[in-house]
Tab-separated table of C-alpha atoms in Angstrom:
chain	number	residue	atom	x	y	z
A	32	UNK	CA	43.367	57.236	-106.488
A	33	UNK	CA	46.598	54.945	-107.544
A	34	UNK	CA	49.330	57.218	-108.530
A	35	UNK	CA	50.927	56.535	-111.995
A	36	UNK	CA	55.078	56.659	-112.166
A	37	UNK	CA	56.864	55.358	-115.269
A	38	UNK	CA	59.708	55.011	-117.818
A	39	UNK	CA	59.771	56.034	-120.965
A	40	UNK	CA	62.425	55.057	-123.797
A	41	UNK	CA	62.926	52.783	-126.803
A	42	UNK	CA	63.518	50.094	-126.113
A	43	UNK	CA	61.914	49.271	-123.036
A	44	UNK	CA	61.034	46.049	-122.740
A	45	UNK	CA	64.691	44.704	-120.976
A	46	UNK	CA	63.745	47.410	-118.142
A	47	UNK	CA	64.122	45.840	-114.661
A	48	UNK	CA	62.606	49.170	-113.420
A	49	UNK	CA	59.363	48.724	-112.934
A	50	UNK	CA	60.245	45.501	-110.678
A	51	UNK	CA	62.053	47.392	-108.351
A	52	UNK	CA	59.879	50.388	-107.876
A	53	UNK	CA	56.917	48.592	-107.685
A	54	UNK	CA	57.726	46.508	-105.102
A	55	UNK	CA	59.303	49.194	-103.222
A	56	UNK	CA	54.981	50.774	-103.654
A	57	UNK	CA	53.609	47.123	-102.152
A	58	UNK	CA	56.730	47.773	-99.462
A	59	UNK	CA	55.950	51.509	-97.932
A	60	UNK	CA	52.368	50.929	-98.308
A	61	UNK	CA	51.879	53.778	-101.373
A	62	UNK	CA	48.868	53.519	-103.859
A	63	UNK	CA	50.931	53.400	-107.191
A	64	UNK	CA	52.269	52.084	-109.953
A	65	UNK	CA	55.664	51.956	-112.281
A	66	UNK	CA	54.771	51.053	-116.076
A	67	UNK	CA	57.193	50.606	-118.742
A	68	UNK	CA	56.332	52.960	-121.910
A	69	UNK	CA	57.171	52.580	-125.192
A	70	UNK	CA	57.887	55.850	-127.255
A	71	UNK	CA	58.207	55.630	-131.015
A	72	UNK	CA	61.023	57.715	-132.905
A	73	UNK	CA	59.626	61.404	-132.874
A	74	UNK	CA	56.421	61.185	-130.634
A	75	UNK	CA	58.053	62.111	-127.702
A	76	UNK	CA	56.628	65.454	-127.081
A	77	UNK	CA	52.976	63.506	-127.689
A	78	UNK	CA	54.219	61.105	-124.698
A	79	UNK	CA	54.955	63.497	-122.578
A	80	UNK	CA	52.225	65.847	-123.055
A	81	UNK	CA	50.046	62.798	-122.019
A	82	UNK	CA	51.362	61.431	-119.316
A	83	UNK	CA	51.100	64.502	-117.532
A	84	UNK	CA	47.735	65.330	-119.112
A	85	UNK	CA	46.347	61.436	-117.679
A	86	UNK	CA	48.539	63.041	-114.145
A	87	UNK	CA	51.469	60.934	-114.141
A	88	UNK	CA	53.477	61.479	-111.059
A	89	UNK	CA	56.981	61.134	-112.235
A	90	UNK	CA	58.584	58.873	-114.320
A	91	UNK	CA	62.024	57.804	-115.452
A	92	UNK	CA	63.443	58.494	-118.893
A	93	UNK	CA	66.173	56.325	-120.280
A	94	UNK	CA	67.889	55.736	-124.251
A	95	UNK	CA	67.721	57.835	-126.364
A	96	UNK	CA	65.520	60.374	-124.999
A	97	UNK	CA	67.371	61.902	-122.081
A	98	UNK	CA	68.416	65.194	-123.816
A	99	UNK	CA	65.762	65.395	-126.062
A	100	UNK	CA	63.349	65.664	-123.571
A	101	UNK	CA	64.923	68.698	-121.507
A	102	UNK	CA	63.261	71.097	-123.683
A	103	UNK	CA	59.425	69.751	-122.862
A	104	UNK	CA	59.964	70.144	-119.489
A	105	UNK	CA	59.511	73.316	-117.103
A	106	UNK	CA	62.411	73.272	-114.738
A	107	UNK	CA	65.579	71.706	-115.100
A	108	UNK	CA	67.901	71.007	-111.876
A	109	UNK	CA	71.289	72.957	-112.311
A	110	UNK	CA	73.158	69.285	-111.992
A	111	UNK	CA	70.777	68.286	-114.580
A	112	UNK	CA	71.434	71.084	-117.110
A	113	UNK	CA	75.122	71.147	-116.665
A	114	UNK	CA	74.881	67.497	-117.742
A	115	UNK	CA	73.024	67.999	-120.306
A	116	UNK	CA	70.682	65.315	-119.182
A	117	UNK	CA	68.153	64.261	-117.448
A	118	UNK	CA	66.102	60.850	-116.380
A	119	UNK	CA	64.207	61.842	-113.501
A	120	UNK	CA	61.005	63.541	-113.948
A	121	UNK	CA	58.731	64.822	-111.202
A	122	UNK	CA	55.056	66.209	-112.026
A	123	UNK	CA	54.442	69.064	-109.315
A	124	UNK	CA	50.950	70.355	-109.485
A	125	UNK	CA	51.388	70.004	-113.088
A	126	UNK	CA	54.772	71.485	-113.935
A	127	UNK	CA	57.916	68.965	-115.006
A	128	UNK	CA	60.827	68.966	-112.933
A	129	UNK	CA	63.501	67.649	-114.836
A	130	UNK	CA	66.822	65.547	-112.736
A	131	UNK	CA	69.598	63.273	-113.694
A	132	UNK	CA	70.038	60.945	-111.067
A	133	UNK	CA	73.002	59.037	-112.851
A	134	UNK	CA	75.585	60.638	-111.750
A	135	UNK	CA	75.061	60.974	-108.111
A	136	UNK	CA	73.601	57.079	-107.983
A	137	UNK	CA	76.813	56.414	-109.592
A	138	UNK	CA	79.100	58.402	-106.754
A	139	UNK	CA	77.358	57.076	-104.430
A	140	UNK	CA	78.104	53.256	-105.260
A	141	UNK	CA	81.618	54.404	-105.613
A	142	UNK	CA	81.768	55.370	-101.811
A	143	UNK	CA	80.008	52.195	-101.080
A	144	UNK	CA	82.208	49.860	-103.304
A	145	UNK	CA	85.430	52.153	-102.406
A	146	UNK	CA	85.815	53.460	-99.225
A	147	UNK	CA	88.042	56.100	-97.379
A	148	UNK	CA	90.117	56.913	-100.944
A	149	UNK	CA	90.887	60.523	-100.669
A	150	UNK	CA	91.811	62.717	-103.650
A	151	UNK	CA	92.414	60.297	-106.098
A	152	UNK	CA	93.178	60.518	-109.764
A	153	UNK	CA	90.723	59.433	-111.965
A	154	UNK	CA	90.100	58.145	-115.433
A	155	UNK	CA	86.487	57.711	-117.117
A	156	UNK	CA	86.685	55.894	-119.813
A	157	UNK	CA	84.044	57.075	-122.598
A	158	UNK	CA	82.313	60.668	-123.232
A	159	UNK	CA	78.865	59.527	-123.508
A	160	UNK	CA	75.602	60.666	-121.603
A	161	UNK	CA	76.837	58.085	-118.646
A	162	UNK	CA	80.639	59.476	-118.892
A	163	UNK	CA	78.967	63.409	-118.776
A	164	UNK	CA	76.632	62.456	-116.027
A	165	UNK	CA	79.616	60.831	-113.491
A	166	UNK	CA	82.278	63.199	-114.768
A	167	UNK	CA	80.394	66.329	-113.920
A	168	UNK	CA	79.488	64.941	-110.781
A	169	UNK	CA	82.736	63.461	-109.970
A	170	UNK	CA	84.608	66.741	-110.589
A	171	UNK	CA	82.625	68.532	-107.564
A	172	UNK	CA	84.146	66.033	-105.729
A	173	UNK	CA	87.951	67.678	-105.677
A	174	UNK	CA	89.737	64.727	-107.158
A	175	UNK	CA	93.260	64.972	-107.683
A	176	UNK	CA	93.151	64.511	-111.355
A	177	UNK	CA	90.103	63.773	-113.551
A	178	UNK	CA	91.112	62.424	-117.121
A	179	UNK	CA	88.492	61.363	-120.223
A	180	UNK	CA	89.671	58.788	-122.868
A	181	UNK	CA	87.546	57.938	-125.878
A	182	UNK	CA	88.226	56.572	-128.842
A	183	UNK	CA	86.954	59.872	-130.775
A	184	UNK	CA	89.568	62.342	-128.879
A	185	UNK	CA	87.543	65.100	-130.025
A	186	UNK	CA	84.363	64.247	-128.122
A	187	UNK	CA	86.914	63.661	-124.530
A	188	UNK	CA	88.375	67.320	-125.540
A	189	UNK	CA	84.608	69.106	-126.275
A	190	UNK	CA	83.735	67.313	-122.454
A	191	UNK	CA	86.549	68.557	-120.824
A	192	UNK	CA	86.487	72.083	-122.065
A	193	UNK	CA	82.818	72.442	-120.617
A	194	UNK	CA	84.307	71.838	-117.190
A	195	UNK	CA	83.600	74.613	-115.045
A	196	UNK	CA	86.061	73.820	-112.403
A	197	UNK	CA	89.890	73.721	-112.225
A	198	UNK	CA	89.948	70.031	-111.659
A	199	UNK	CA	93.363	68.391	-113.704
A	200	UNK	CA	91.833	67.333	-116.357
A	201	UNK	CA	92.824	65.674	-119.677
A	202	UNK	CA	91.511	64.575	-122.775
A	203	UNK	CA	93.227	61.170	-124.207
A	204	UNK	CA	92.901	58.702	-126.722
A	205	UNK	CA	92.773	54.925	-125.877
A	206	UNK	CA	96.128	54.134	-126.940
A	207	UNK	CA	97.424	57.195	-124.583
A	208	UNK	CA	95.184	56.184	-121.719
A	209	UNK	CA	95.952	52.230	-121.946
A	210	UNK	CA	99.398	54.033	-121.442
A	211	UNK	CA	99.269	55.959	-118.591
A	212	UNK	CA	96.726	53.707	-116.412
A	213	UNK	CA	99.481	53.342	-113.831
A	214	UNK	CA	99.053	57.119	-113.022
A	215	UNK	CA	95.290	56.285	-111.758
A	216	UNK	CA	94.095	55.579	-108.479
A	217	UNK	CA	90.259	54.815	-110.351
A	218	UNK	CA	89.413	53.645	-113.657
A	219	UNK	CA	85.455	54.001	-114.588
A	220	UNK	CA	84.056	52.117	-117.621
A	221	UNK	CA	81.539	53.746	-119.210
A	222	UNK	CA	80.577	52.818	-122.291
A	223	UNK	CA	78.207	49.603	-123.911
A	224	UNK	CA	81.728	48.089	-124.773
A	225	UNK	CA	80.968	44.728	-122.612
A	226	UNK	CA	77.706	44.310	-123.141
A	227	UNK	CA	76.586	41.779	-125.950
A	228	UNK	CA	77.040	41.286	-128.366
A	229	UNK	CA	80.616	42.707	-127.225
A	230	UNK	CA	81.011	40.844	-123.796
A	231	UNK	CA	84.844	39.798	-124.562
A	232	UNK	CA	86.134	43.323	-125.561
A	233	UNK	CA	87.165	45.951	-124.042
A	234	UNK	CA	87.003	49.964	-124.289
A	235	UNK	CA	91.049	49.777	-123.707
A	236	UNK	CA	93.714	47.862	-123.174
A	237	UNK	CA	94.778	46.954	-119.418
A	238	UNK	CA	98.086	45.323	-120.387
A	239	UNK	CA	100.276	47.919	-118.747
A	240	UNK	CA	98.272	48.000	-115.580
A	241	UNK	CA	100.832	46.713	-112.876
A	242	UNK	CA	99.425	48.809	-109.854
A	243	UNK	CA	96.270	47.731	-107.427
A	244	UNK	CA	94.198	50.006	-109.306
A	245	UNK	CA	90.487	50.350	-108.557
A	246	UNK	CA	88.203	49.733	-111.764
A	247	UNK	CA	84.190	50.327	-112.056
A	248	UNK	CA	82.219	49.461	-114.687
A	249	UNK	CA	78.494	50.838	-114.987
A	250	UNK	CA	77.298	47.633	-116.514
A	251	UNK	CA	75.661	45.339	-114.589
A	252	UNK	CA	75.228	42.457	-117.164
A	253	UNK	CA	77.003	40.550	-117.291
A	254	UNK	CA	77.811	41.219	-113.878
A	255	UNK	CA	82.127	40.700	-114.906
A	256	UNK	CA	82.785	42.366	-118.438
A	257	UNK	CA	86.032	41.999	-119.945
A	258	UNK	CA	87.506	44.636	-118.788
A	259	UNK	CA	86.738	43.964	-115.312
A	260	UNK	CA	87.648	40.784	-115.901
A	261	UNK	CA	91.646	41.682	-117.172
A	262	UNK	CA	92.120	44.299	-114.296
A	263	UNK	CA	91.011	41.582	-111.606
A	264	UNK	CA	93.291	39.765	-113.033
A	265	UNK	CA	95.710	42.404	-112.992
A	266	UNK	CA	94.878	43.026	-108.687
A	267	UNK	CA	92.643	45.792	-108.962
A	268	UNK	CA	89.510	45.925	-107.126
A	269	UNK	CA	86.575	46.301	-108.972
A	270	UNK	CA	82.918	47.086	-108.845
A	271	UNK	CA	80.464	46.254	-111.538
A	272	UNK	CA	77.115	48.656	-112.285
A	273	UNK	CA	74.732	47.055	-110.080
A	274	UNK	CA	75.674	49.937	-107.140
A	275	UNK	CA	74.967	52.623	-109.626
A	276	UNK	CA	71.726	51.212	-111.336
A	277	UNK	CA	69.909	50.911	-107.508
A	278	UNK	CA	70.901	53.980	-105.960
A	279	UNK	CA	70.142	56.383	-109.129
A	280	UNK	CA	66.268	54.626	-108.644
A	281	UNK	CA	66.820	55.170	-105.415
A	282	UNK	CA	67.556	59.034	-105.523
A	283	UNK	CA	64.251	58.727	-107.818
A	284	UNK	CA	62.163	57.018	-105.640
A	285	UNK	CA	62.943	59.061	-102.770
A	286	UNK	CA	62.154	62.523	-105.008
A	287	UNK	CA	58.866	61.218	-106.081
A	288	UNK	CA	57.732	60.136	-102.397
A	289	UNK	CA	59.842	61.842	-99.848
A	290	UNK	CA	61.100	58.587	-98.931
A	291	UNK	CA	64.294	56.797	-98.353
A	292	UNK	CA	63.885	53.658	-99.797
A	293	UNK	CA	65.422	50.491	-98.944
A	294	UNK	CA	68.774	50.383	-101.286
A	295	UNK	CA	69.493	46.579	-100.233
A	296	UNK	CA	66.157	45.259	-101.038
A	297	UNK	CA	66.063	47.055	-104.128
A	298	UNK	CA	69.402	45.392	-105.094
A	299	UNK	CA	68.152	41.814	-104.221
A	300	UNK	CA	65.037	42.824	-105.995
A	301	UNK	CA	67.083	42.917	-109.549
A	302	UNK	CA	69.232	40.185	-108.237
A	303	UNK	CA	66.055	38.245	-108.163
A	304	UNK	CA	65.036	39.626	-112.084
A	305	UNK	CA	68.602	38.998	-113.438
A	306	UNK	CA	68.562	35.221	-112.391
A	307	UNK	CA	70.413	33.519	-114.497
A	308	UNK	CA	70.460	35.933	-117.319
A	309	UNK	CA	73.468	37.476	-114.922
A	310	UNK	CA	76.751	35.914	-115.608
């Protein structure tokens, strides 16, 4: 019997999910399929109580349901709770196993895109789900320093005093952080600032930057936002969110099936989607 994986969100429709999952199914041979699913404000305790009543095998969870759904589900990984998020689900023998995926998908593009930099001093910009998800992750890590800016202070001081680890760690405004960017070895863009219909701002200002920084951003389209954009032009080395995007469905893909899937195919496999929507 085909096995049934998914994502659920609103919206959904701009998902290149189901393209890369699927054809990783046709690739190891496995009897299943990835479907997009739209949720409606409010029903999402209806959608999840029926895709595991029709047997859904796992499925993916993306805007704006991430933390609401952690309560519907029956176990929560510890990463996952600290985070306060998840987007992994896994359906085992009927119970929900809740993951977030984001964080260590992210890390793990950063080792790819940034090799052999040892204890360096970070700065995520933003304290959204994203910036939660890579700065709890990132702190286990051991960085040298771990700073949040965001242009409501309060919400970088609220993440930073959940921390439970004595990473240096700071809470700044833009203005402060646009600043001190000198003082950073890595500078990680999280936000939607970049993304249209905002594709020539960005989150901060990269004037000051006069050091061969390394800056990641953890959008993907357009493949060079703004702020990538200045701090290229600035010398750093930077990294869109391609990296991130492929190995967090990766990390899913391999809980679902016990498999290791094929991180370069699924890359060319969203390549392929993006065509030339990707600019």
């Amino acid at each position: 019997m085909k096995k049934l994986f998914g994502v659920i969100g609103n919206p959904i429709g701009h998902s290149l999910s189901p393209h890369m999952h699927n054809d990783l199914f046709s690739l190891y041979g496995i009897d299943a399929h990835y479907h997009p699913f739209l949720v409606e404000k409010g029903r999402l305790a209806e959608a999840v109580t029926g895709l595991k009543a029709i047997g859904a095998a796992g499925f993916n969870v993306t805007i704006p349901y991430k933390t609401e759904i952690i309560p519907l589900l029956d176990w929560i990984d510890p990463l996952a709770k600290e985070i306060g998020a998840v987007n992994t689900v896994v359906n085992r023998d009927g119970l929900l196993a809740g993951y977030n995926t984001d964080g260590p998908g992210f890390l793990k593009s950063l080792e790819e895109g940034f090799p052999q930099l040892d204890n360096p001093a970070m700065l995520v910009i933003g304290a959204g789900g994203a910036a939660r998800a890579i700065y709890f992750t990132l702190e286990k890590t051991g960085p040298l320093v771990l700073d949040i800016c965001n242009r409501s202070l309060s919400k970088a001081e609220s993440l930073v005093g959940e921390s439970q680890l004595s990473v240096p760690s700071r809470a700044l405004s833009a203005e402060e952080a646009a600043e001190r960017i000198n003082e950073y070895d890595i500078v990680i863009q999280t936000t939607s600032v970049g993304m249209h219909p905002e594709t020539g701002e960005s989150p901060i200002g990269l004037h000051n930057l006069n050091k061969k920084v390394h800056a990641a951003d953890i959008i993907y389209n357009p493949a060079e936002t703004e702020f990538l954009k200045q701090a290229r032009k600035r010398g750093a080395k930077t990294l869109n969110g391609l990296g991130m995007f492929v190995h967090q469905g990766a990390l899913a893909f391999e809980l679902w099936t016990g498999i290791k899937p094929d991180a370069d195919r699924m890359r060319e496999t969203v390549l392929k989607q993006l065509g030339g929507a990707i600019c």
